[in-house]
Coordinates of C-alpha atoms in Angstrom, one line a residue:
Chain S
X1 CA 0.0 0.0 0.0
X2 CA 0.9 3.4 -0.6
X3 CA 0.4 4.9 2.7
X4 CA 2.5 2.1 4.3
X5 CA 5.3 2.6 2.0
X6 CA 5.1 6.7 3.6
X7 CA 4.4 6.1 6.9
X8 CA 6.6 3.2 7.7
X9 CA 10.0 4.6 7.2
X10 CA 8.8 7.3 8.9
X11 CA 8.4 5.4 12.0
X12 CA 11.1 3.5 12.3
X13 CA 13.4 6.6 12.1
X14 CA 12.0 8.4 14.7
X15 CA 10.4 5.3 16.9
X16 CA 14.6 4.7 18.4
X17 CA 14.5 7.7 20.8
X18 CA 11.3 8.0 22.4
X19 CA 10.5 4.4 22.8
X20 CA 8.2 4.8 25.8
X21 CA 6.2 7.2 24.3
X22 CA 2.9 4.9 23.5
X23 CA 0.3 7.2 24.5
X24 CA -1.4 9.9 22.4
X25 CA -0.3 14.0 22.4
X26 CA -2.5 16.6 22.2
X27 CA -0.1 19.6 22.7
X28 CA 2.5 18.2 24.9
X29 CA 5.2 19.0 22.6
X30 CA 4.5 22.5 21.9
X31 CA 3.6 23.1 26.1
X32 CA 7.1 22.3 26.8
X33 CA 8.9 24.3 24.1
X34 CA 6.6 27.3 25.3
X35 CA 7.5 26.6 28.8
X36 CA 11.1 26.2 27.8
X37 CA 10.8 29.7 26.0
X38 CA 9.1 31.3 29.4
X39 CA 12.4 29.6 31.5
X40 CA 14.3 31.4 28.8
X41 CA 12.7 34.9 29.6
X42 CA 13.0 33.9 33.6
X43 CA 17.1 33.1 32.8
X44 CA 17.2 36.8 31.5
X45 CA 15.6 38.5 34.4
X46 CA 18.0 36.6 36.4
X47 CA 20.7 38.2 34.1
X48 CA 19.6 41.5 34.8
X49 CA 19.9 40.6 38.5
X50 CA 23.2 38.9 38.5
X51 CA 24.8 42.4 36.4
X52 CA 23.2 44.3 39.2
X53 CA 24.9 42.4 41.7
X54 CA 27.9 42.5 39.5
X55 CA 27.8 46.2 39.2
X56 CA 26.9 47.1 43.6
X57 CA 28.8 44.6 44.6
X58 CA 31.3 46.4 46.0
X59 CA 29.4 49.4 46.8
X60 CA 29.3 49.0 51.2
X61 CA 28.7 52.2 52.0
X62 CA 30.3 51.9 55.7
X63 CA 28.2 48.9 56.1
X64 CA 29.6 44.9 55.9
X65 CA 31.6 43.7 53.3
X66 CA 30.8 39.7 52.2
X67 CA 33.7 38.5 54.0
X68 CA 32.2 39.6 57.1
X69 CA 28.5 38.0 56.9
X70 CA 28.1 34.7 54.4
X71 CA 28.6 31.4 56.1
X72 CA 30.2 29.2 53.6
X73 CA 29.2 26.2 55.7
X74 CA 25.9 27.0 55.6
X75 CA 26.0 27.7 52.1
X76 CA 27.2 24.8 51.3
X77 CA 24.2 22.7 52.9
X78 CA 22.8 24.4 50.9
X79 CA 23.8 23.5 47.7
X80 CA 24.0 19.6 49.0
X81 CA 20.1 19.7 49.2
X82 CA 19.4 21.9 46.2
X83 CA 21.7 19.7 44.2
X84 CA 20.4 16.2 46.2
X85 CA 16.9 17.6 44.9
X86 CA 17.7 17.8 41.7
X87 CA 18.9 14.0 41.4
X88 CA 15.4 13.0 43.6
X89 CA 13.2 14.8 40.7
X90 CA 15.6 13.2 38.1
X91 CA 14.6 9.5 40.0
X92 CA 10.9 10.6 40.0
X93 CA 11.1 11.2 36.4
X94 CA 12.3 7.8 36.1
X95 CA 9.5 6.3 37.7
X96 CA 6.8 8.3 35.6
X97 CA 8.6 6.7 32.7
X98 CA 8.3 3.5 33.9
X99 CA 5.0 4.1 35.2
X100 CA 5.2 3.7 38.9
X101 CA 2.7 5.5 40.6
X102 CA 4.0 5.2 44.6
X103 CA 7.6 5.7 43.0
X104 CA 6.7 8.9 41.6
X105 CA 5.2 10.3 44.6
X106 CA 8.0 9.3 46.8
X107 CA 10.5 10.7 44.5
X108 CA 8.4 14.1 44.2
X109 CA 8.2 14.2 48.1
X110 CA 11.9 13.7 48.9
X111 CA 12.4 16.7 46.3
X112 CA 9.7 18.9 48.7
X113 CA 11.6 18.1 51.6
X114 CA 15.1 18.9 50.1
X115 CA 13.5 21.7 48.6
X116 CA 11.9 22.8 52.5
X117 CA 15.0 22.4 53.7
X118 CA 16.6 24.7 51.3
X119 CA 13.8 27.0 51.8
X120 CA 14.3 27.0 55.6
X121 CA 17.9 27.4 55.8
X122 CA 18.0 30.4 53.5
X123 CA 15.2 31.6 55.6
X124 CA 17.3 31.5 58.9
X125 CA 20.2 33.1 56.5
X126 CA 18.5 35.9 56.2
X127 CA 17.0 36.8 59.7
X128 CA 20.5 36.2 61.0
X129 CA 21.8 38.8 59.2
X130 CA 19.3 40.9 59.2
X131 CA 19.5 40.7 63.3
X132 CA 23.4 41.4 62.5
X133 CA 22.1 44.7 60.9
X134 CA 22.9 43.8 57.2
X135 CA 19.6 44.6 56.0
X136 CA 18.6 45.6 52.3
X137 CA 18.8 49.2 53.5
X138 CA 22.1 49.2 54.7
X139 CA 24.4 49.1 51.4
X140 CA 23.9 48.3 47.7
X141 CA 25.7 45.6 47.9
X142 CA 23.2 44.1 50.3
X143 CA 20.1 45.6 48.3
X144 CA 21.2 43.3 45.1
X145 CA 22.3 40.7 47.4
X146 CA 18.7 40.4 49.0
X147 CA 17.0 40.6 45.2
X148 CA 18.8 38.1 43.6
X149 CA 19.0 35.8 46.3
X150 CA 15.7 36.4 47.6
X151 CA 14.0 35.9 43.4
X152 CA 15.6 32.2 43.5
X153 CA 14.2 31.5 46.8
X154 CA 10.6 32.7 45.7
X155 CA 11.1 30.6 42.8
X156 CA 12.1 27.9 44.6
X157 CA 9.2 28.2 46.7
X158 CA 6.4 28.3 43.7
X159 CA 8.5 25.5 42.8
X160 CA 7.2 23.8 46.2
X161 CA 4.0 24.6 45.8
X162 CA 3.8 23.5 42.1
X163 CA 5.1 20.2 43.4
X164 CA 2.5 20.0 46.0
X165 CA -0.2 20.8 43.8
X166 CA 1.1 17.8 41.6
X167 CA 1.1 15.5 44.5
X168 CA -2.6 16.4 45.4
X169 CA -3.0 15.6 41.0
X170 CA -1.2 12.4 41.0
X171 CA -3.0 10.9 44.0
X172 CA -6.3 12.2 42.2
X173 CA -5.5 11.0 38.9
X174 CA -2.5 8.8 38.4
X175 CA 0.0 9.5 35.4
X176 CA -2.0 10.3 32.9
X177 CA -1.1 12.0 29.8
X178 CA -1.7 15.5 31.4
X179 CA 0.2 15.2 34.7
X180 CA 3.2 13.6 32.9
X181 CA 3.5 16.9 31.1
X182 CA 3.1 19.1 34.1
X183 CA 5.5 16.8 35.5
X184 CA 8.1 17.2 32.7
X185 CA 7.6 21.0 33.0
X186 CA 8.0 21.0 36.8
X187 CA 11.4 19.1 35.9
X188 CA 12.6 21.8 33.5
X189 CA 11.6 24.5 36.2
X190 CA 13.2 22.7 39.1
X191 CA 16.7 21.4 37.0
X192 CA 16.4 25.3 35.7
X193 CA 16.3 27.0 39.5
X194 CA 19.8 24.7 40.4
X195 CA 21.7 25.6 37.1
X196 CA 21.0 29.5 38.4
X197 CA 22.1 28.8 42.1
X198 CA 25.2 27.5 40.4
X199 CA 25.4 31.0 39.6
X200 CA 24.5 32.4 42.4
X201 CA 27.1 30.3 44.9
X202 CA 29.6 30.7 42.8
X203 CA 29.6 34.5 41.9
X204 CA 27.7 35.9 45.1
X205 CA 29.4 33.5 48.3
X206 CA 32.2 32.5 46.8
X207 CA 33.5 35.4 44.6
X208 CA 32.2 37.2 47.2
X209 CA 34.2 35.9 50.3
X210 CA 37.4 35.9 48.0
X211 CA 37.1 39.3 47.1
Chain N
X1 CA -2.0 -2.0 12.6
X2 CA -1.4 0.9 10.5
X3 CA -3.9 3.0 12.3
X4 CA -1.9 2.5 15.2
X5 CA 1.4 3.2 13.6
X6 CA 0.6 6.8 12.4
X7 CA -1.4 7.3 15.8
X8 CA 1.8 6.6 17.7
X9 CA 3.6 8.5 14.9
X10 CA 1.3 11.6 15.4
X11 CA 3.2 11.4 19.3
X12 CA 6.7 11.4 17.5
X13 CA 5.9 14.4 15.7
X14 CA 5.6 16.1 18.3
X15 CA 8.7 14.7 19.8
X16 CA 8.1 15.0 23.9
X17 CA 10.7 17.5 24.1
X18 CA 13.8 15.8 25.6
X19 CA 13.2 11.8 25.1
X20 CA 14.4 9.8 26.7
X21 CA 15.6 9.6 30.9
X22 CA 18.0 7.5 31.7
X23 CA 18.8 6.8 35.5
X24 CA 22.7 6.7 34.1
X25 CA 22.1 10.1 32.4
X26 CA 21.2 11.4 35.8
X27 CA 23.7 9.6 38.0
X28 CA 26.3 11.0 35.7
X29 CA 24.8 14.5 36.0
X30 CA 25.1 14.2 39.5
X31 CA 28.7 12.7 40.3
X32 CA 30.0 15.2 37.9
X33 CA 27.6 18.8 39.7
X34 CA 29.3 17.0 43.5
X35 CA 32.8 17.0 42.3
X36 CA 32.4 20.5 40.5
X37 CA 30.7 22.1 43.4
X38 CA 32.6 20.5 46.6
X39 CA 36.3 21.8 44.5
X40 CA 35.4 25.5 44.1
X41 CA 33.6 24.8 48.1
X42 CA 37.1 23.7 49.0
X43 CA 39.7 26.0 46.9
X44 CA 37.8 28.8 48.6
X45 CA 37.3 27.8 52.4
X46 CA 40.9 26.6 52.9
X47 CA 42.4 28.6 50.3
X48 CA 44.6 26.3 48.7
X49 CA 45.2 28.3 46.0
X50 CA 46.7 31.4 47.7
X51 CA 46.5 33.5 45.0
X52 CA 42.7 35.2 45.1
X53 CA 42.6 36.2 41.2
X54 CA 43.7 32.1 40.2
X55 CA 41.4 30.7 42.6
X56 CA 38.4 33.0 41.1
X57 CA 39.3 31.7 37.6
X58 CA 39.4 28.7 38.6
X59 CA 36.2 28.4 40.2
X60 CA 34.2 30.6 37.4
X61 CA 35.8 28.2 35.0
X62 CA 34.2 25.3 37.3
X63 CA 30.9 27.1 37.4
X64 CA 30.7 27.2 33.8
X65 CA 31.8 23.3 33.3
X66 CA 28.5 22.8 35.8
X67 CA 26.3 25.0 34.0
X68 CA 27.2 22.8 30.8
X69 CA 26.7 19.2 32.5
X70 CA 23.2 20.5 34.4
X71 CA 22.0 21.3 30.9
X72 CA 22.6 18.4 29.1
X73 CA 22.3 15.6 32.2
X74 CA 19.3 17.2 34.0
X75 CA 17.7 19.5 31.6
X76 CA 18.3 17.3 28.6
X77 CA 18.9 20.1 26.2
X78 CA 20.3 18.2 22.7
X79 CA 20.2 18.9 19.1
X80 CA 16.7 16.3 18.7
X81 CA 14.7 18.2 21.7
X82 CA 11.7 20.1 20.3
X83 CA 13.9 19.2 16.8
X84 CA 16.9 21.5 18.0
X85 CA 14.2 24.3 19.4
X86 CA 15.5 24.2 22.6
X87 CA 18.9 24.2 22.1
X88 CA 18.4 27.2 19.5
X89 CA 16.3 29.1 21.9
X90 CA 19.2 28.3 25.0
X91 CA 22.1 29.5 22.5
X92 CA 20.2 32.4 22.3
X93 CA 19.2 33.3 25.7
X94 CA 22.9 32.3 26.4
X95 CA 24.3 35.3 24.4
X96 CA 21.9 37.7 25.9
X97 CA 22.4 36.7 29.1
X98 CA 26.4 37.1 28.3
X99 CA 25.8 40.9 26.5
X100 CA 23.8 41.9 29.7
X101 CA 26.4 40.6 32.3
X102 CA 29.4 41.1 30.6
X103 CA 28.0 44.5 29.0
X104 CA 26.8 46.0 32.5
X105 CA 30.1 44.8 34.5
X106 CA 32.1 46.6 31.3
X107 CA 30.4 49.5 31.0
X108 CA 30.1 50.0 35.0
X109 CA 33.5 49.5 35.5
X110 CA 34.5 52.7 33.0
X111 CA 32.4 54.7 34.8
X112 CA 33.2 54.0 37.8
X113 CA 37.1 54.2 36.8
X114 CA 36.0 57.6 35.1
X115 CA 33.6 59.6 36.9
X116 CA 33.0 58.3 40.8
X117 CA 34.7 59.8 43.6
X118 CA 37.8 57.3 44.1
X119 CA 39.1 55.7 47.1
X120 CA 42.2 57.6 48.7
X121 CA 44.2 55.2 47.7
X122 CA 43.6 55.3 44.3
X123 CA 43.6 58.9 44.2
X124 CA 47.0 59.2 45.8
X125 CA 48.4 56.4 42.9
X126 CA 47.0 59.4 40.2
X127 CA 50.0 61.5 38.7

């Protein structure tokens, strides 16, 4: 038949990377390039943020320098979880493929938890030194500091959130087409918010402590 | 049968963005994001390096190595994603991002250098 002879070729060329894929797409593909294009937009206010930093960072006015305030220690907990998290999603993405249900939960709720943690200890980061007087007010170097730190956390947070809503879908609904593609958005968004705290350890604390 | 074949087919068209996950993909990913972020943790907290301006390469040069392995273990961002959409859209944002960092930091730094009050220092160091 004709159509065969179009369609079979077809197939086989494309069927040797997404073997899994069984189920029928309505717009799955084109959510996730838009969502893509929207983490796209996100990495360029982050830009902004990260020049402004760039450009106040030395700008104390009298008040403390980084040397004086970050906690590498605690900093570096905090990349452990942010980074643990981002292998926990990675295993819950695994069990969507394979189509475990109670594996994909308890994947997604290990990520919460890392990401709580996270969260919590940034939290106690910042009333410490706000108690040690280096508020936003006191420099410009502590007003950037507080935006672009503060941005991750909120979207780090929202990230939470967007996880718990999915936990509340998934014990609703199971894996079905639609919450595999939140899923796989939620993944893009979570892997997205550690490659920026790469950024944001390594140019803020650490820059920041050798300066 | 061949219903079934172009149904399934319609779902390759549409590629589900990054394919495939691997749990070696990821465990790769992650080995590789320890050892790049416990090295610049450690250069910088002992200060092995002595030198300030070497250890700050070194660990920018780090940060960029991490940036690279995140985005292809853990974000999955390859030439067949969204057929090469993704990747075209990341090169993109990746220059951007460069102009407005590198840009602002450049431009700053003249200004600064050129028409801020300077440190005493500095000033006395003027001919």
């Amino acid at each position: 038949m004709a159509a065969d002879a179009l369609t079979e070729p077809h197939a086989t060329e494309l069927s040797f990377y997404d073997i899994e894929d069984t189920h029928h797409h309505e717009s799955g593909g084109s959510t996730l390039l838009g969502f893509w294009i929207y983490l796209m937009s996100d990495a360029l206010i982050f830009a902004t943020l990260f020049a402004t930093y760039g450009v106040l960072s030395s700008a104390y006015a009298g008040g403390p320098s980084p040397r004086e305030i970050f906690e590498l220690p605690l900093v570096a907990v905090n990349t452990a979880l942010l980074l643990t998290s981002s292998i926990t999603y990675g295993f819950a993405m695994i069990a969507m493929q394979e189509g475990k249900l109670r594996g994909t939960q308890l994947w997604l709720v290990i990520t919460g938890l890392l990401g709580i943690g996270f969260v919590a200890i940034e939290l106690y980061e910042f009333a410490n030194l706000i108690h040690e007087g280096a508020t936003p007010q006191a420099s410009a170097f502590l007003s950037a500091f507080f935006t672009l730190v503060a941005t991750h956390g909120l979207h780090v947070i929202f990230g939470i959130i967007w996880l718990g809503v999915m936990l509340v879908q998934l014990g609703q609904r199971g894996l079905h087409p639609e919450n595999r593609r939140r899923l796989m958005c939620l993944s893009m968004f979570w892997h997205f918010l550690d490659v920026v705290w790469i950024g944001v350890f390594t140019f803020v604390y650490l820059l920041g402590v050798l300066r | 049968m061949n219903d079934a074949t172009q149904h399934a087919d319609h779902g390759h068209d549409h590629a589900d963005g990054p394919g495939h996950f691997t749990r070696r993909g990821y465990l790769i990913g992650f080995l590789l994001s320890v050892v790049l972020t416990a090295v610049p943790f450690w250069l910088v907290m002992t200060g092995a390096l002595q030198d300030a301006q070497t250890t700050a390469i070194v660990i920018i040069a780090f940060a960029v190595v991490q940036i690279l392995v995140h985005t292809v273990c853990f974000l999955h961002v390859n030439t067949r994603g969204e057929g090469g959409w993704t990747l075209m859209a990341y090169a993109f944002t990746a220059v951007i991002v460069l102009i407005v960092i590198a840009g602002s930091l450049w431009i700053m730094y003249h200004l600064n250098s050129n028409m801020m009050p300077m440190p005493s220092a500095e000033m006395s160091a003027q001919p």
